[in-house]
Amino acid sequence: MNVYRFEVTTADQKVIPAVIVASTDEKAFSLVEVELEKYYLKLPDIENITLFEKKKLRNGGGFVVPYETNSRR
Amino acid sequence: MAYEKIWANDPKLNKTELKKLEKDGLEVLKDIPYYAENGFSSIPKEEWDSFKWAGLYLQRPKKDGYFMMRVKVPTGILSFDQLVTLAQISKDYGRSIFDITTRQAIQFHWLTIENIPDIFHRLSHVGLSTTGACGDIPRNIIGNPLAGIDRDEVLDTRPIVKQVSDFFQNNEDFSNLPRKFKMSINANIYNAGNAEINDCAFIPAAKVIKGERKVGFHLKVGGGLSSAPKLAQLVDIFILPEQVLEVAKGVTTIFRDFGYREKRHRARLKFLVEDWGVEKFKDTLLKYTGPLEGAGEDLTNGWNAGYFYGVYPQKQAGLHYVGINIPLGRLHADDVLELARVAKLYGDGEVRTCGTQNIIIANVPTENIEALLNEKLFEKYPLKPPQFTGYAVSCTGTEFCNLALTETKERMKRIALFLDQELSIDVPVRMHMTGCPNSCGQRQIADLGLQGVLMRNKEKKMVQAFEIYVGGTLLNNGEINHKLKGKIAGEHLPNVLKQFLEYFRDTKQPKETFYEYVQRVGVESLQIELDRILGTTVTTA
């Protein structure tokens, strides 16, 4: 299993950080969408979902999510 | 054991530390003959990690039992016999792969445990070693690849590097450090030893002592890139050449006895230096070395980034060195043998490896230069590589690395080739590409760093994309490059870079370097230009 750090960019250029655990990159991307659907009553207009970093999950692991992200696209 | 492990009873030691207390890393050298006799299956899984002390890592997938081996080459100097021996090992056991690393060492792949004793024997026969090339131990000492032949060195560091390297070689007093320990000893005035990204770096300096101007070194400690980059800081001392070993011992002892052993990800020397500050570090160091003079005059006068392409006169009259480009640092064993032949025929067989993964042929008499330059070898490994190809660096990327998000090596090669065909600038631009946030491609110190991300767009299409970082350097104590906002799909990256670099070319001053340019115009103006380019380019396919 891997742990993944994503940023979701909306059409109005808001950035939503997301951290996912999955066995493959494909599954991780799919799970971002699932988690967004769970979180938002009305889904924001998603421009892109970007994977920035992944780590092997052996005895645990995670990321510090940057408080202010520079991503805009 | 000749010293007391004062950390041994710390209840917070991590698992690796507990294992090292049970069995020192160097002990693996005694076990290897047995494993070689009995095959890979005879190696207990829990022993795999200890092979690092012998300079061996298991390649992925580990269960297949193939090893990567790293051979130390202190300050990058290889004799003819050493070069031929390395080439032959690569040919006989390593599928002819011969890689030069960014710390001047040599790496082989695809070795099996049965091969190792013979390889060790061959290396030892020519005075080379893999011990300490990996593991929590002083690593290969890097420095000036031109040591002893350099018109830009303030003193010949070869005997000093040898003395320090020999001292730490197989030294059980220093084989259990909290983490890797990278040392640089350089006296070239253009910072050929990349001082700021090492744990411990000796840099050229001078001081008037009792009315006499002495040439020696200053000390920088606590540098390292990795995921939390930190540039080494100057300690207020002046070191005479004959004092280097004592200071190196002192710094390594401080790291051994006071370095952090609770969490491996906070164990590098930079964390201790950050907590202590350089003043406390200096005060502690003086307890080991005895009194030292305060810092004198810094003789560093710029940064050559470790590039030495072309033919240049040595400090020895009538002799020249020849710097050639090895794309991405990878050679075929047959090419290494050819290189050895050429180096022997026209010089004395000696070559030097560079931190930029390139090669220098040393000691070529003036009368041999013309004939040497006519050798076919230099069609493949040119002295004047195309501008972008010659200054491009890349990590392994998805080809071999499980953490990489993007393909890098071949992509960087293609992009550099494209840029070489499309534009020319009056200064080189050092481009480093990396496939994840770690530092294998040394993205942080590049003029133009490219960091890979994976992106899924509105149409659910997955694309490899890159972020751009600008203005990294090791000049003037160093600066980590700055991120520009915006992600560029891999397929558009060549064109975006072309436009970006054309803007640089058209708005720069004559001979102004990329770093100087970023300092002058500011990151924001480059952001505006990148926004303009991205506004006119479809970037997410």
Short mmCIF file of C-alpha atoms in Angstrom, two decimals, chain B residues 10-479:
data_model
loop_
_atom_site.label_atom_id
_atom_site.label_comp_id
_atom_site.label_asym_id
_atom_site.label_seq_id
_atom_site.Cartn_x
_atom_site.Cartn_y
_atom_site.Cartn_z
CA ASP B 10 19.05 5.64 25.57
CA PRO B 11 15.57 4.09 25.82
CA LYS B 12 14.39 6.01 22.74
CA LEU B 13 16.79 4.47 20.21
CA ASN B 14 15.18 3.45 16.94
CA LYS B 15 15.18 -0.18 15.74
CA THR B 16 18.13 0.30 13.40
CA GLU B 17 20.19 1.71 16.27
CA LEU B 18 19.38 -1.30 18.46
CA LYS B 19 20.44 -3.62 15.65
CA LYS B 20 23.71 -1.71 15.15
CA LEU B 21 24.47 -2.06 18.88
CA GLU B 22 24.02 -5.81 18.58
CA LYS B 23 26.17 -6.11 15.48
CA ASP B 24 28.29 -3.41 13.91
CA GLY B 25 27.63 -2.70 10.25
CA LEU B 26 31.18 -3.66 9.22
CA GLU B 27 30.67 -7.18 10.58
CA VAL B 28 28.84 -8.04 7.37
CA LEU B 29 32.21 -8.17 5.61
CA LYS B 30 33.04 -11.31 7.63
CA ASP B 31 29.75 -12.94 6.65
CA ILE B 32 29.92 -12.34 2.91
CA PRO B 33 32.23 -15.30 2.06
CA TYR B 34 29.75 -17.68 3.72
CA TYR B 35 26.78 -16.17 1.88
CA ALA B 36 28.70 -16.27 -1.40
CA GLU B 37 29.40 -19.94 -0.83
CA ASN B 38 25.79 -20.76 0.05
CA GLY B 39 23.83 -18.44 -2.25
CA PHE B 40 21.33 -15.64 -1.81
CA SER B 41 18.84 -17.83 0.06
CA SER B 42 21.37 -18.23 2.89
CA ILE B 43 21.17 -14.50 3.71
CA PRO B 44 18.60 -13.86 6.47
CA LYS B 45 16.15 -11.12 5.46
CA GLU B 46 17.01 -9.12 8.57
CA GLU B 47 20.63 -8.95 7.36
CA TRP B 48 19.82 -7.39 3.98
CA ASP B 49 20.19 -3.83 5.27
CA SER B 50 23.63 -4.44 6.78
CA PHE B 51 25.04 -5.05 3.28
CA LYS B 52 25.04 -1.26 2.87
CA TRP B 53 28.23 -1.07 4.96
CA ALA B 54 29.89 -3.18 2.27
CA GLY B 55 28.65 -0.78 -0.41
CA LEU B 56 25.85 -3.09 -1.53
CA TYR B 57 22.12 -2.47 -1.92
CA LEU B 58 19.59 -5.02 -3.10
CA GLN B 59 17.95 -3.89 -6.30
CA ARG B 60 14.17 -3.95 -6.52
CA PRO B 61 12.52 -6.40 -6.34
CA LYS B 62 14.77 -7.38 -3.45
CA LYS B 63 13.73 -11.03 -3.48
CA ASP B 64 15.39 -11.49 -6.89
CA GLY B 65 18.78 -11.20 -5.17
CA TYR B 66 20.53 -8.73 -7.49
CA PHE B 67 22.83 -6.16 -5.93
CA MET B 68 23.82 -2.62 -6.82
CA MET B 69 27.40 -1.94 -5.76
CA ARG B 70 29.01 1.44 -5.15
CA VAL B 71 32.79 1.82 -5.30
CA LYS B 72 34.41 4.76 -3.53
CA VAL B 73 36.66 7.02 -5.56
CA PRO B 74 38.08 9.64 -3.16
CA THR B 75 38.06 13.07 -4.87
CA GLY B 76 37.35 11.22 -8.15
CA ILE B 77 40.88 10.10 -9.05
CA LEU B 78 41.29 6.77 -10.88
CA SER B 79 44.51 5.27 -12.22
CA PHE B 80 44.65 3.29 -15.47
CA ASP B 81 44.73 -0.04 -13.59
CA GLN B 82 41.79 0.97 -11.42
CA LEU B 83 39.75 2.07 -14.43
CA VAL B 84 40.44 -1.16 -16.34
CA THR B 85 39.61 -3.23 -13.26
CA LEU B 86 36.29 -1.41 -12.83
CA ALA B 87 35.44 -1.82 -16.52
CA GLN B 88 36.25 -5.53 -16.37
CA ILE B 89 34.06 -6.03 -13.27
CA SER B 90 31.20 -4.29 -15.05
CA LYS B 91 31.72 -6.46 -18.15
CA ASP B 92 32.13 -9.77 -16.31
CA TYR B 93 29.44 -9.38 -13.68
CA GLY B 94 27.33 -6.23 -14.14
CA ARG B 95 25.83 -6.48 -17.64
CA SER B 96 28.38 -3.86 -18.76
CA ILE B 97 26.60 -1.02 -16.92
CA PHE B 98 29.07 1.54 -15.54
CA ASP B 99 27.54 4.55 -13.79
CA ILE B 100 29.27 7.64 -12.41
CA THR B 101 27.45 9.07 -9.40
CA THR B 102 26.93 12.69 -8.32
CA ARG B 103 29.47 12.04 -5.54
CA GLN B 104 32.23 10.89 -7.90
CA ALA B 105 31.79 7.18 -7.13
CA ILE B 106 31.19 4.28 -9.54
CA GLN B 107 28.12 2.05 -9.45
CA PHE B 108 27.42 -1.41 -10.85
CA HIS B 109 24.12 -3.25 -11.14
CA TRP B 110 22.92 -6.84 -11.50
CA LEU B 111 25.60 -8.41 -9.27
CA THR B 112 24.90 -11.66 -7.43
CA ILE B 113 26.24 -12.65 -4.02
CA GLU B 114 28.39 -15.37 -5.64
CA ASN B 115 30.28 -12.65 -7.58
CA ILE B 116 31.09 -10.46 -4.59
CA PRO B 117 34.28 -12.11 -3.18
CA ASP B 118 35.98 -12.03 -6.58
CA ILE B 119 34.92 -8.40 -7.10
CA PHE B 120 36.25 -7.45 -3.65
CA HIS B 121 39.51 -9.24 -4.44
CA ARG B 122 39.91 -7.41 -7.76
CA LEU B 123 39.11 -4.04 -6.19
CA SER B 124 41.47 -4.58 -3.28
CA HIS B 125 44.25 -5.56 -5.71
CA VAL B 126 44.13 -2.04 -7.22
CA GLY B 127 43.52 -0.18 -3.96
CA LEU B 128 39.78 0.42 -4.31
CA SER B 129 37.03 -0.32 -1.80
CA THR B 130 33.27 -0.39 -1.45
CA THR B 131 33.38 -0.33 2.37
CA GLY B 132 31.61 2.77 3.60
CA ALA B 133 30.19 3.67 0.21
CA CYS B 134 26.75 3.24 1.78
CA GLY B 135 25.46 2.91 5.36
CA ASP B 136 25.68 5.05 8.52
CA ILE B 137 29.37 5.75 8.11
CA PRO B 138 31.67 8.40 6.55
CA ARG B 139 30.99 8.06 2.81
CA ASN B 140 33.22 8.61 -0.21
CA ILE B 141 35.13 11.86 0.30
CA ILE B 142 34.37 14.15 -2.60
CA GLY B 143 36.36 17.14 -3.68
CA ASN B 144 38.14 18.75 -6.57
CA PRO B 145 38.33 16.36 -9.53
CA LEU B 146 41.36 18.35 -10.65
CA ALA B 147 43.22 17.99 -7.33
CA GLY B 148 46.96 18.26 -7.89
CA ILE B 149 46.74 19.37 -11.52
CA ASP B 150 44.52 22.43 -11.10
CA ARG B 151 45.68 25.95 -11.86
CA ASP B 152 42.73 27.17 -9.79
CA GLU B 153 43.54 25.29 -6.59
CA VAL B 154 45.22 26.98 -3.65
CA LEU B 155 46.84 23.71 -2.58
CA ASP B 156 47.00 20.07 -3.64
CA THR B 157 44.34 18.22 -1.63
CA ARG B 158 45.33 14.71 -2.76
CA PRO B 159 47.48 13.82 0.28
CA ILE B 160 44.88 15.28 2.65
CA VAL B 161 42.01 13.38 1.05
CA LYS B 162 44.08 10.18 1.15
CA GLN B 163 44.99 10.71 4.81
CA VAL B 164 41.39 11.36 5.88
CA SER B 165 39.97 8.61 3.67
CA ASP B 166 42.51 6.07 4.94
CA PHE B 167 41.78 7.04 8.54
CA PHE B 168 38.05 6.36 8.26
CA GLN B 169 38.40 3.29 6.01
CA ASN B 170 37.20 0.19 7.95
CA ASN B 171 37.55 2.22 11.18
CA GLU B 172 35.22 0.62 13.73
CA ASP B 173 35.40 3.71 15.90
CA PHE B 174 33.36 5.52 13.25
CA SER B 175 31.31 2.78 11.60
CA ASN B 176 28.24 3.39 13.75
CA LEU B 177 27.11 6.96 13.04
CA PRO B 178 23.49 8.07 13.43
CA ARG B 179 23.13 8.31 9.64
CA LYS B 180 25.16 8.79 6.46
CA PHE B 181 27.97 11.33 6.73
CA LYS B 182 29.11 13.14 3.60
CA MET B 183 32.41 14.96 3.52
CA SER B 184 33.94 17.30 0.94
CA ILE B 185 37.59 18.42 0.87
CA ASN B 186 38.27 20.95 -1.86
CA ALA B 187 40.85 23.66 -2.51
CA ASN B 188 39.61 24.79 -5.93
CA ILE B 189 38.51 28.43 -5.71
CA TYR B 190 35.33 27.69 -7.70
CA ASN B 191 33.75 25.43 -5.07
CA ALA B 192 34.30 22.24 -7.07
CA GLY B 193 33.41 20.22 -3.95
CA ASN B 194 29.83 21.56 -3.69
CA ALA B 195 30.54 22.46 -0.06
CA GLU B 196 27.07 23.62 0.93
CA ILE B 197 25.31 20.31 0.28
CA ASN B 198 27.65 18.19 2.42
CA ASP B 199 27.53 17.37 6.14
CA CYS B 200 31.12 18.54 6.55
CA ALA B 201 33.04 20.57 3.99
CA PHE B 202 36.55 21.98 3.91
CA ILE B 203 36.83 25.02 1.64
CA PRO B 204 39.89 27.06 0.58
CA ALA B 205 40.97 29.90 2.88
CA ALA B 206 44.00 31.89 3.97
CA LYS B 207 45.08 33.68 7.13
CA VAL B 208 48.04 35.73 8.29
CA ILE B 209 49.44 33.95 11.34
CA LYS B 210 52.42 35.47 13.14
CA GLY B 211 53.10 37.70 10.15
CA GLU B 212 53.04 34.84 7.63
CA ARG B 213 50.21 34.20 5.17
CA LYS B 214 49.12 30.58 5.54
CA VAL B 215 46.85 28.76 3.10
CA GLY B 216 44.39 26.24 4.50
CA PHE B 217 40.70 25.74 4.93
CA HIS B 218 37.48 27.01 6.41
CA LEU B 219 34.83 24.59 7.61
CA LYS B 220 31.14 24.36 6.74
CA VAL B 221 28.83 21.93 8.53
CA GLY B 222 25.24 20.72 8.40
CA GLY B 223 24.42 20.74 4.71
CA GLY B 224 22.32 18.24 2.80
CA LEU B 225 19.46 18.24 0.32
CA SER B 226 16.94 15.37 0.76
CA SER B 227 13.31 16.36 1.30
CA ALA B 228 14.21 19.09 3.83
CA PRO B 229 17.15 20.86 2.14
CA LYS B 230 19.63 22.77 4.24
CA LEU B 231 22.80 24.53 3.12
CA ALA B 232 25.91 24.06 5.27
CA GLN B 233 26.95 26.91 7.58
CA LEU B 234 30.39 28.38 8.18
CA VAL B 235 32.14 27.62 11.47
CA ASP B 236 34.45 30.41 12.68
CA ILE B 237 37.76 28.54 12.50
CA PHE B 238 40.83 28.46 10.24
CA ILE B 239 42.37 25.04 9.58
CA LEU B 240 45.93 24.39 8.43
CA PRO B 241 46.36 21.48 6.00
CA GLU B 242 48.01 19.38 8.72
CA GLN B 243 44.99 19.99 11.00
CA VAL B 244 42.32 18.73 8.57
CA LEU B 245 42.33 15.15 9.86
CA GLU B 246 41.92 16.25 13.49
CA VAL B 247 39.04 18.54 12.56
CA ALA B 248 37.40 15.83 10.43
CA LYS B 249 37.74 13.43 13.36
CA GLY B 250 36.30 16.06 15.70
CA VAL B 251 33.25 16.77 13.54
CA THR B 252 32.61 13.05 12.99
CA THR B 253 32.99 12.35 16.72
CA ILE B 254 30.46 15.07 17.56
CA PHE B 255 28.06 13.56 15.06
CA ARG B 256 28.68 10.06 16.43
CA ASP B 257 28.26 10.99 20.10
CA PHE B 258 25.69 13.80 19.98
CA GLY B 259 23.81 13.17 16.72
CA TYR B 260 20.19 12.11 17.04
CA ARG B 261 19.48 8.38 17.07
CA GLU B 262 15.80 8.39 18.00
CA LYS B 263 14.33 9.07 14.54
CA ARG B 264 16.22 8.17 11.37
CA HIS B 265 14.52 10.93 9.41
CA ARG B 266 15.93 13.50 11.85
CA ALA B 267 19.37 11.97 12.26
CA ARG B 268 21.53 13.79 9.71
CA LEU B 269 24.05 16.27 11.10
CA LYS B 270 22.02 19.23 9.81
CA PHE B 271 19.40 18.68 12.53
CA LEU B 272 22.02 18.83 15.30
CA VAL B 273 23.62 21.95 13.77
CA GLU B 274 20.20 23.56 13.45
CA ASP B 275 19.47 22.93 17.15
CA TRP B 276 22.91 23.82 18.49
CA GLY B 277 23.82 26.68 16.19
CA VAL B 278 27.34 27.02 14.77
CA GLU B 279 28.70 28.78 17.88
CA LYS B 280 27.96 25.86 20.18
CA PHE B 281 29.16 23.50 17.46
CA LYS B 282 32.46 25.35 17.27
CA ASP B 283 32.91 25.40 21.06
CA THR B 284 32.32 21.65 21.21
CA LEU B 285 34.63 20.99 18.26
CA LEU B 286 37.49 22.89 19.94
CA LYS B 287 37.25 20.52 22.90
CA TYR B 288 38.29 17.73 20.51
CA THR B 289 40.82 19.58 18.39
CA GLY B 290 42.36 21.94 20.87
CA PRO B 291 42.66 25.67 20.05
CA LEU B 292 42.25 26.74 16.41
CA GLU B 293 42.59 30.15 14.79
CA GLY B 294 39.43 32.09 13.95
CA ALA B 295 38.34 32.22 10.33
CA GLY B 296 40.51 34.16 7.91
CA GLU B 297 40.05 35.10 4.27
CA ASP B 298 37.63 33.03 2.21
CA LEU B 299 39.36 32.11 -1.05
CA THR B 300 36.25 30.81 -2.78
CA ASN B 301 35.59 32.99 -5.78
CA GLY B 302 32.51 31.57 -7.47
CA TRP B 303 31.08 28.18 -8.41
CA ASN B 304 31.85 26.13 -11.49
CA ALA B 305 29.03 23.66 -10.71
CA GLY B 306 31.52 20.86 -11.34
CA TYR B 307 31.80 21.30 -15.12
CA PHE B 308 35.18 21.01 -16.88
CA TYR B 309 34.47 20.51 -20.59
CA GLY B 310 37.28 21.04 -23.07
CA VAL B 311 41.08 21.07 -23.10
CA TYR B 312 42.90 23.16 -20.47
CA PRO B 313 46.49 23.53 -19.31
CA GLN B 314 47.35 21.97 -15.97
CA LYS B 315 49.51 23.61 -13.33
CA GLN B 316 52.30 21.32 -14.60
CA ALA B 317 53.89 23.00 -17.63
CA GLY B 318 53.30 21.14 -20.89
CA LEU B 319 50.43 19.00 -19.56
CA HIS B 320 46.70 19.36 -20.15
CA TYR B 321 43.46 17.87 -18.91
CA VAL B 322 40.54 17.03 -21.16
CA GLY B 323 36.97 17.19 -19.85
CA ILE B 324 34.36 15.12 -21.67
CA ASN B 325 30.59 14.77 -21.41
CA ILE B 326 29.11 11.44 -20.32
CA PRO B 327 25.37 11.84 -20.88
CA LEU B 328 23.59 11.08 -17.59
CA GLY B 329 26.81 9.52 -16.25
CA ARG B 330 26.23 6.13 -17.90
CA LEU B 331 28.96 4.29 -19.82
CA HIS B 332 29.16 0.83 -21.39
CA ALA B 333 32.06 -1.30 -20.12
CA ASP B 334 33.58 -1.44 -23.62
CA ASP B 335 33.57 2.36 -23.77
CA VAL B 336 35.31 2.48 -20.38
CA LEU B 337 38.03 0.16 -21.70
CA GLU B 338 38.35 2.38 -24.77
CA LEU B 339 38.56 5.44 -22.51
CA ALA B 340 41.33 3.73 -20.52
CA ARG B 341 43.21 2.93 -23.73
CA VAL B 342 42.97 6.54 -24.93
CA ALA B 343 43.95 7.92 -21.52
CA LYS B 344 47.01 5.63 -21.42
CA LEU B 345 48.05 6.21 -25.03
CA TYR B 346 47.96 10.01 -24.89
CA GLY B 347 48.35 10.64 -21.15
CA ASP B 348 49.43 8.44 -18.26
CA GLY B 349 46.12 6.57 -18.01
CA GLU B 350 44.75 8.62 -15.15
CA VAL B 351 41.15 9.87 -15.30
CA ARG B 352 38.99 11.83 -12.88
CA THR B 353 35.24 11.49 -12.21
CA CYS B 354 33.19 14.66 -11.66
CA GLY B 355 30.18 15.37 -9.47
CA THR B 356 28.39 16.22 -12.68
CA GLN B 357 28.81 12.54 -13.69
CA ASN B 358 31.35 13.46 -16.35
CA ILE B 359 34.99 12.40 -16.92
CA ILE B 360 38.33 14.19 -17.14
CA ILE B 361 41.39 12.66 -18.82
CA ALA B 362 44.48 13.95 -16.99
CA ASN B 363 48.14 14.53 -17.79
CA VAL B 364 48.07 14.78 -21.59
CA PRO B 365 51.27 16.36 -23.02
CA THR B 366 50.77 19.26 -25.47
CA GLU B 367 52.15 17.25 -28.39
CA ASN B 368 49.49 14.53 -27.91
CA ILE B 369 46.44 16.77 -27.82
CA GLU B 370 45.72 16.85 -31.53
CA ALA B 371 45.95 13.08 -31.98
CA LEU B 372 43.83 12.48 -28.89
CA LEU B 373 41.08 14.76 -30.18
CA ASN B 374 40.89 12.71 -33.37
CA GLU B 375 39.88 9.57 -31.47
CA LYS B 376 36.39 8.28 -32.37
CA LEU B 377 35.49 8.01 -28.68
CA PHE B 378 34.87 11.74 -28.55
CA GLU B 379 32.15 11.58 -31.17
CA LYS B 380 30.10 9.72 -28.58
CA TYR B 381 31.44 11.55 -25.52
CA PRO B 382 32.16 15.09 -26.74
CA LEU B 383 34.44 17.74 -25.26
CA LYS B 384 32.00 20.41 -26.32
CA PRO B 385 28.59 18.89 -25.76
CA PRO B 386 25.53 20.71 -27.07
CA GLN B 387 24.63 23.44 -24.58
CA PHE B 388 21.51 21.99 -22.99
CA THR B 389 22.55 18.32 -23.20
CA GLY B 390 25.86 19.13 -21.55
CA TYR B 391 24.22 20.76 -18.53
CA ALA B 392 21.21 18.49 -18.00
CA VAL B 393 20.89 16.27 -14.92
CA SER B 394 18.14 13.84 -14.05
CA CYS B 395 17.21 11.29 -11.41
CA THR B 396 16.35 7.71 -12.42
CA GLY B 397 12.60 8.36 -12.67
CA THR B 398 9.91 5.72 -13.09
CA GLU B 399 12.27 3.44 -15.06
CA PHE B 400 13.78 2.05 -11.83
CA CYS B 401 12.40 4.10 -8.92
CA ASN B 402 9.20 3.19 -7.09
CA LEU B 403 8.73 6.67 -5.65
CA ALA B 404 8.98 8.57 -8.93
CA LEU B 405 5.73 9.89 -10.39
CA THR B 406 7.13 10.67 -13.83
CA GLU B 407 9.60 9.35 -16.36
CA THR B 408 12.65 11.62 -16.25
CA LYS B 409 15.96 10.40 -17.73
CA GLU B 410 14.88 9.84 -21.33
CA ARG B 411 12.52 12.82 -21.17
CA MET B 412 15.30 15.13 -20.02
CA LYS B 413 17.52 13.78 -22.79
CA ARG B 414 14.82 14.44 -25.41
CA ILE B 415 14.04 17.93 -24.11
CA ALA B 416 17.72 18.91 -24.00
CA LEU B 417 18.18 17.64 -27.55
CA PHE B 418 15.11 19.61 -28.70
CA LEU B 419 16.33 22.79 -27.02
CA ASP B 420 19.79 22.31 -28.53
CA GLN B 421 18.18 22.21 -31.97
CA GLU B 422 15.87 25.15 -31.33
CA LEU B 423 17.86 27.82 -29.56
CA SER B 424 21.23 29.01 -28.41
CA ILE B 425 22.06 31.22 -25.43
CA ASP B 426 25.39 32.84 -24.56
CA VAL B 427 25.53 31.07 -21.17
CA PRO B 428 24.74 27.48 -20.12
CA VAL B 429 21.48 26.86 -18.25
CA ARG B 430 21.72 24.01 -15.73
CA MET B 431 18.48 22.04 -15.92
CA HIS B 432 17.76 19.30 -13.36
CA MET B 433 14.72 17.05 -13.65
CA THR B 434 13.37 14.98 -10.78
CA GLY B 435 10.40 12.63 -10.62
CA CYS B 436 9.35 13.29 -7.02
CA PRO B 437 9.98 15.78 -4.16
CA ASN B 438 13.20 14.07 -3.07
CA SER B 439 16.65 15.28 -4.12
CA CYS B 440 18.20 12.53 -6.25
CA GLY B 441 18.26 14.87 -9.24
CA GLN B 442 19.50 17.76 -7.04
CA ARG B 443 16.62 19.86 -8.33
CA GLN B 444 17.08 22.42 -5.55
CA ILE B 445 20.41 23.80 -6.81
CA ALA B 446 19.52 23.95 -10.51
CA ASP B 447 19.15 27.13 -12.55
CA LEU B 448 15.94 25.59 -13.79
CA GLY B 449 14.54 22.73 -11.73
CA LEU B 450 11.75 20.55 -13.08
CA GLN B 451 9.75 18.50 -10.59
CA GLY B 452 7.36 15.82 -11.78
CA VAL B 453 3.72 15.42 -10.67
CA LEU B 454 0.88 13.23 -11.95
CA MET B 455 -2.28 15.08 -12.97
CA ARG B 456 -5.78 13.98 -13.92
CA ASN B 457 -7.65 16.67 -15.85
CA LYS B 458 -11.32 17.52 -16.34
CA GLU B 459 -11.62 14.94 -19.13
CA LYS B 460 -10.30 12.28 -16.70
CA LYS B 461 -7.11 11.99 -18.70
CA MET B 462 -3.99 11.15 -16.69
CA VAL B 463 -0.93 13.19 -17.64
CA GLN B 464 2.61 13.45 -16.31
CA ALA B 465 3.24 17.12 -15.56
CA PHE B 466 6.01 19.31 -14.21
CA GLU B 467 6.45 22.31 -11.99
CA ILE B 468 9.26 24.79 -12.64
CA TYR B 469 11.71 26.09 -10.03
CA VAL B 470 14.13 28.90 -10.82
CA GLY B 471 17.36 30.38 -9.47
CA GLY B 472 19.15 27.65 -7.50
CA THR B 473 22.89 27.97 -6.94
CA LEU B 474 25.81 27.25 -4.65
CA LEU B 475 27.25 30.72 -5.27
CA ASN B 476 27.58 33.09 -2.30
CA ASN B 477 26.78 30.39 0.28
CA GLY B 478 24.03 28.94 -1.88
CA GLU B 479 20.34 29.43 -2.53
#
